[in-house]
Coordinates of C-alpha atoms in Angstrom, one line a residue:
M125 CA 96.6 55.4 -61.1
T126 CA 93.9 53.8 -63.9
D127 CA 94.2 53.7 -67.4
K128 CA 91.5 56.1 -67.9
K129 CA 92.7 58.8 -65.4
T130 CA 96.6 58.3 -66.5
R131 CA 94.7 59.4 -70.5
R132 CA 92.8 62.0 -69.5
R133 CA 95.6 63.3 -67.4
F134 CA 97.9 62.9 -71.1
L135 CA 95.1 64.8 -72.8
E136 CA 94.7 67.2 -70.7
A137 CA 98.8 68.2 -70.9
A138 CA 98.3 67.8 -74.6
G139 CA 95.9 70.3 -74.7
V140 CA 97.4 72.7 -72.6
A141 CA 100.1 72.8 -74.6
G142 CA 98.3 73.1 -77.7
V143 CA 96.4 76.1 -76.3
A144 CA 99.6 77.8 -74.6
A145 CA 101.1 78.1 -78.2
L146 CA 97.7 79.4 -79.5
A147 CA 97.8 82.0 -77.0
G148 CA 100.7 83.0 -76.8
C149 CA 100.3 84.2 -81.0
S150 CA 96.5 85.2 -80.4
G151 CA 97.0 88.7 -78.5
N152 CA 94.1 91.1 -78.5
G153 CA 93.7 91.6 -82.0
G154 CA 94.5 94.7 -82.7
G155 CA 96.1 95.4 -85.5
S156 CA 95.7 91.7 -87.0
T157 CA 95.5 91.0 -90.5
E158 CA 92.6 89.2 -90.9
T159 CA 92.6 85.8 -92.4
E160 CA 89.9 82.9 -93.7
S161 CA 91.0 79.0 -93.9
G162 CA 91.6 77.4 -96.9
G163 CA 89.9 74.1 -98.9
D164 CA 92.5 72.3 -96.8
G165 CA 92.1 73.9 -93.7
T166 CA 94.9 76.0 -93.5
A167 CA 95.3 79.7 -92.9
E168 CA 95.3 82.2 -95.9
D169 CA 95.0 86.0 -96.8
T170 CA 91.8 87.0 -96.9
E171 CA 90.7 88.3 -100.0
T172 CA 89.5 92.0 -98.7
E173 CA 86.7 93.2 -100.5
S174 CA 87.2 96.3 -103.4
G175 CA 85.0 96.5 -106.1
G176 CA 82.3 95.0 -105.4
E177 CA 84.9 91.5 -105.0
S178 CA 83.5 88.8 -102.4
S179 CA 85.5 87.7 -99.5
R180 CA 86.0 84.0 -98.8
L181 CA 85.8 83.4 -95.0
S182 CA 86.1 80.4 -93.0
W183 CA 83.2 79.0 -90.8
H184 CA 83.9 76.1 -88.3
A185 CA 81.2 73.7 -87.2
G186 CA 81.2 70.4 -85.3
G187 CA 80.5 66.8 -86.2
T188 CA 78.0 66.2 -89.0
G189 CA 76.0 64.0 -86.8
G190 CA 75.3 67.0 -84.6
T191 CA 73.1 70.0 -84.6
Y192 CA 76.1 72.5 -85.5
Y193 CA 76.9 71.4 -88.7
P194 CA 73.8 71.1 -90.6
L195 CA 73.1 74.7 -88.8
S196 CA 76.4 76.1 -90.0
N197 CA 74.9 75.1 -93.7
E198 CA 72.0 77.2 -93.2
F199 CA 74.0 79.6 -92.2
K200 CA 76.2 79.2 -95.7
T201 CA 73.1 79.4 -97.8
I202 CA 71.7 83.0 -95.7
V203 CA 75.3 84.8 -95.9
E204 CA 76.0 83.7 -99.5
E205 CA 72.7 84.8 -100.8
N206 CA 72.4 87.8 -99.0
T207 CA 76.2 89.1 -99.2
D208 CA 79.2 89.2 -101.3
F209 CA 80.6 86.5 -98.9
S210 CA 81.0 83.0 -99.3
L211 CA 81.3 80.7 -96.6
S212 CA 83.5 77.5 -96.0
V213 CA 81.8 75.1 -93.6
Q214 CA 84.2 72.6 -92.0
S215 CA 83.1 69.9 -89.7
T216 CA 85.5 70.2 -86.9
G217 CA 85.4 68.4 -83.0
A218 CA 83.4 71.6 -82.3
S219 CA 83.7 73.8 -79.1
V220 CA 87.3 73.4 -77.6
E221 CA 88.7 72.6 -81.3
N222 CA 87.0 75.6 -82.8
V223 CA 88.3 78.3 -79.5
G224 CA 91.9 76.9 -81.2
S225 CA 90.8 77.5 -84.4
L226 CA 89.6 80.7 -83.5
A227 CA 93.0 82.0 -81.9
D228 CA 95.2 81.5 -84.3
G229 CA 93.2 83.0 -86.9
S230 CA 92.7 79.3 -89.5
A231 CA 88.7 80.3 -88.4
D232 CA 86.4 83.2 -88.7
F233 CA 83.4 82.9 -86.6
A234 CA 83.0 78.7 -85.2
L235 CA 79.7 77.9 -83.1
I236 CA 80.9 77.1 -79.6
Q237 CA 79.1 76.4 -76.0
N238 CA 79.0 79.3 -74.0
D239 CA 80.4 77.8 -70.9
I240 CA 83.6 76.9 -73.3
A241 CA 83.9 80.6 -74.6
F242 CA 83.7 82.0 -71.0
F243 CA 86.5 79.5 -70.2
A244 CA 88.8 80.1 -73.0
K245 CA 88.5 84.2 -72.8
N246 CA 89.3 84.2 -69.0
G247 CA 91.4 81.5 -69.1
T248 CA 89.9 79.3 -65.9
G249 CA 87.3 76.6 -65.7
I250 CA 89.0 73.7 -67.4
E251 CA 92.5 72.6 -67.1
T252 CA 92.9 73.1 -71.0
F253 CA 92.6 77.2 -70.6
Q254 CA 93.8 77.6 -66.9
G255 CA 96.3 80.2 -67.7
N256 CA 96.2 80.3 -71.2
A257 CA 93.3 82.6 -71.7
I258 CA 92.4 83.3 -75.3
E259 CA 92.3 86.9 -75.4
N260 CA 91.1 87.5 -79.2
I261 CA 88.2 85.5 -78.8
R262 CA 84.9 87.5 -79.4
G263 CA 81.2 86.7 -79.5
V264 CA 78.7 87.6 -81.7
A265 CA 75.4 85.8 -81.2
T266 CA 73.8 83.1 -79.0
L267 CA 71.2 81.0 -80.7
Y268 CA 69.2 78.3 -78.8
P269 CA 69.9 75.9 -75.8
E270 CA 72.3 72.5 -76.2
T271 CA 70.7 69.9 -74.6
I272 CA 72.8 67.2 -72.8
T273 CA 71.4 63.7 -74.0
V274 CA 72.6 60.7 -72.3
V275 CA 71.6 57.6 -74.7
T276 CA 72.2 54.0 -73.8
L277 CA 69.9 51.1 -75.6
Q278 CA 66.8 49.5 -73.7
G279 CA 67.8 46.6 -71.6
T280 CA 71.3 47.7 -70.5
G281 CA 70.2 48.2 -67.2
I282 CA 71.2 51.7 -67.3
E283 CA 68.4 53.8 -65.9
T284 CA 69.3 56.8 -63.7
L285 CA 73.0 58.3 -64.0
S286 CA 74.3 56.4 -61.1
D287 CA 74.1 52.9 -63.4
L288 CA 77.1 54.5 -65.3
S289 CA 79.5 53.3 -62.9
G290 CA 81.4 50.6 -64.5
A291 CA 79.9 51.1 -67.6
T292 CA 82.1 52.1 -71.1
I293 CA 81.1 55.7 -71.7
N294 CA 81.5 57.6 -75.0
T295 CA 82.1 61.2 -73.8
G296 CA 82.5 63.2 -77.2
D297 CA 85.1 64.0 -79.4
L298 CA 88.3 64.9 -78.1
G299 CA 88.7 68.9 -77.6
S300 CA 84.9 69.0 -77.7
G301 CA 82.3 70.7 -75.6
T302 CA 81.0 67.5 -75.2
Q303 CA 83.4 65.8 -73.9
V304 CA 84.1 68.6 -71.1
N305 CA 80.6 68.7 -70.4
A306 CA 80.5 65.1 -69.6
N307 CA 83.5 65.0 -67.6
Q308 CA 81.9 67.5 -65.4
I309 CA 78.4 65.7 -64.7
L310 CA 80.3 62.4 -64.5
E311 CA 82.5 64.1 -61.7
A312 CA 79.5 66.1 -59.9
V313 CA 77.6 62.8 -59.1
G314 CA 80.2 61.3 -58.4
I315 CA 80.9 58.4 -60.9
T316 CA 84.2 57.6 -61.2
D317 CA 85.2 53.9 -62.6
F318 CA 83.8 54.2 -65.8
T319 CA 86.0 53.5 -69.1
E320 CA 85.9 56.7 -72.0
Q321 CA 86.0 56.1 -75.5
N322 CA 86.1 59.5 -77.9
A323 CA 84.0 59.9 -80.7
G324 CA 81.4 61.9 -82.5
F325 CA 77.9 61.2 -82.4
S326 CA 77.4 59.4 -85.4
Q327 CA 80.0 56.9 -84.7
A328 CA 78.6 56.8 -81.1
S329 CA 75.6 55.8 -82.6
E330 CA 77.1 53.0 -84.5
Q331 CA 79.0 52.3 -81.0
L332 CA 76.1 52.2 -79.4
A333 CA 74.3 50.0 -81.4
N334 CA 76.8 47.5 -81.8
G335 CA 77.2 47.0 -78.4
D336 CA 81.0 48.4 -78.0
I337 CA 79.8 50.7 -75.5
D338 CA 76.9 51.3 -72.6
A339 CA 75.7 54.8 -73.4
A340 CA 77.0 58.4 -74.9
F341 CA 77.0 61.3 -73.9
V342 CA 75.3 64.0 -76.8
V343 CA 75.5 67.8 -76.6
G344 CA 73.3 69.6 -79.0
G345 CA 69.7 71.0 -79.7
W346 CA 67.0 68.2 -80.4
P347 CA 66.3 66.5 -82.5
V348 CA 70.0 65.0 -83.0
G349 CA 70.5 63.6 -86.0
A350 CA 72.6 60.9 -85.2
I351 CA 70.3 60.1 -82.2
E352 CA 67.5 60.0 -84.4
D353 CA 68.9 57.7 -86.8
L354 CA 69.7 55.3 -84.1
A355 CA 66.2 55.5 -82.8
T356 CA 64.8 54.3 -86.1
T357 CA 66.5 50.7 -85.8
N358 CA 67.1 50.2 -81.8
D359 CA 65.0 50.6 -78.9
I360 CA 66.8 53.5 -77.2
H361 CA 66.2 54.7 -73.8
I362 CA 67.4 58.5 -72.9
V363 CA 68.7 58.7 -69.6
P364 CA 67.4 61.4 -67.2
I365 CA 69.5 64.4 -65.1
E366 CA 66.9 64.8 -62.3
G367 CA 66.3 65.2 -58.7
E368 CA 69.4 65.6 -56.5
N369 CA 71.3 64.3 -59.6
R370 CA 70.3 67.5 -61.2
Q371 CA 70.9 69.5 -58.3
A372 CA 74.3 68.2 -58.1
V373 CA 75.5 68.9 -61.4
K374 CA 73.6 72.7 -61.5
D375 CA 75.6 73.3 -58.1
A376 CA 79.1 71.8 -59.8
A377 CA 79.0 74.4 -62.7
S378 CA 76.8 77.4 -62.7
W379 CA 76.7 77.1 -66.7
F380 CA 74.1 74.1 -66.9
A381 CA 70.6 75.2 -66.7
D382 CA 67.3 72.7 -66.3
D383 CA 65.9 71.1 -69.9
T384 CA 63.7 68.9 -71.2
I385 CA 63.7 66.8 -74.1
P386 CA 60.1 66.4 -75.2
A387 CA 58.0 63.3 -75.3
N388 CA 58.4 61.8 -79.3
T389 CA 61.3 63.7 -79.6
Y390 CA 62.7 60.2 -80.9
S391 CA 60.9 57.2 -81.4
G392 CA 60.5 54.7 -78.8
V393 CA 60.8 57.9 -76.3
S394 CA 56.8 58.9 -75.5
E395 CA 57.7 60.4 -72.4
A396 CA 59.8 63.9 -71.8
V397 CA 62.9 63.6 -70.3
N398 CA 64.4 65.9 -67.9
T399 CA 68.3 67.0 -68.7
V400 CA 70.4 70.1 -68.6
A401 CA 71.6 72.2 -71.2
V402 CA 74.0 74.8 -71.8
Q403 CA 74.1 77.8 -74.5
A404 CA 74.9 77.4 -78.4
M405 CA 76.6 80.6 -79.9
I406 CA 78.7 82.0 -82.9
A407 CA 81.8 83.7 -81.9
T408 CA 84.8 85.3 -83.8
N409 CA 88.1 86.5 -83.2
A410 CA 89.4 90.0 -83.3
G411 CA 91.1 90.2 -86.3
V412 CA 87.8 90.1 -88.4
S413 CA 86.6 93.3 -89.7
A414 CA 83.7 95.3 -87.9
D415 CA 82.1 95.6 -91.7
T416 CA 82.8 91.6 -92.2
V417 CA 81.0 90.8 -88.9
E418 CA 78.0 93.1 -89.1
T419 CA 77.2 92.1 -92.2
V420 CA 77.7 88.2 -91.5
T421 CA 75.3 89.1 -88.9
A422 CA 72.9 91.2 -90.4
A423 CA 72.4 88.4 -93.2
I424 CA 71.6 86.0 -90.5
F425 CA 69.5 87.7 -88.1
D426 CA 67.4 89.3 -90.5
N427 CA 67.2 86.5 -92.4
V428 CA 66.1 84.0 -89.7
D429 CA 62.8 83.0 -91.2
D430 CA 64.8 80.9 -93.8
L431 CA 66.0 78.7 -91.0
S432 CA 64.6 75.5 -90.7
I433 CA 66.8 74.3 -87.5
K434 CA 66.1 75.3 -84.0
T435 CA 63.4 78.1 -85.3
D436 CA 61.9 78.2 -81.9
F437 CA 64.9 80.0 -80.0
I438 CA 67.0 81.6 -82.7
S439 CA 66.1 85.5 -83.0
A440 CA 67.6 88.9 -82.7
D441 CA 65.7 89.6 -79.7
S442 CA 67.1 86.4 -77.8
A443 CA 70.7 86.7 -79.7
Q444 CA 72.1 88.5 -76.8
D445 CA 70.3 85.7 -73.6
G446 CA 73.6 84.0 -71.8
M447 CA 76.3 85.7 -73.9
S448 CA 79.3 85.0 -71.9
I449 CA 82.0 87.3 -73.4
E450 CA 83.3 90.4 -75.1
L451 CA 81.4 91.2 -78.4
H452 CA 83.1 91.8 -81.4
E453 CA 82.0 95.4 -82.3
G454 CA 80.5 94.6 -85.5
A455 CA 78.2 92.3 -83.9
S456 CA 77.9 95.2 -81.3
A457 CA 77.2 97.4 -84.2
Y458 CA 74.4 95.4 -85.5
F459 CA 72.7 94.6 -82.1
G460 CA 73.3 98.4 -80.9
A461 CA 74.8 96.8 -77.4

């Protein structure tokens, strides 16, 4: 067995154990006490609203080099300007890690991918969730397509996905939706011989610039800040996912849809690049009160004009497109779903 396969099996086993523990305590959320995350990331009792006092809510995002983190901070500003709530936005490993935080109540809200949400809620799809359904996870709203970007530097000889065979590839943070998607894609196109590295988008860009890796998978709405930064100092190449490879990816996982990175999104990339995408969404847990979820949801979607990120996609009209799990009753009340 290769070192990569041994390491992956160890990580999958660790993930299963962790999620199993979370699933055991998640239940269905009925009658649970609302919790929030303190500044140190530990769960604390939520300050209940009474006499106009505000409550502090924990919002788990993603790595600072992606889209989740800056977008979450824009949500924070909107919510705090339009409600009595304050939001504590935390940088995390993103989707899979955020599911765990929702399950144990250390996060009140989180950004995750719609495919990961479905896998978690139904105990299927990926090894981490097999037989370990996270029953208390609930949907709030979908946001925008999360583009799969495979980035390398010009001169590496990596022009297609097939050229990744034998390469050193950063597949994203451990426990992230990026890592899940990267491995799904590589398996779908038959790439089994590669060395896997795991780090967030910003570190992956540094690894590329330093020659420590050959390519990196990045999942997020374009433009991704870490790739923009890399392209200002290096000649980058975006590896397309198209033709037979694109069809193989979509056949292997129904969550993937056709997407295109427009020309000139990144410096030096003058032509549009075909790829695939999943969908970003806001999730919560069943223990958060309906009033809280409805108030936060209304604040965001009544004020989308105040956003500067993904403004072409985020709207109340499209907020249930691709919703893959049961809606929280507070979100249902807002959207009339």
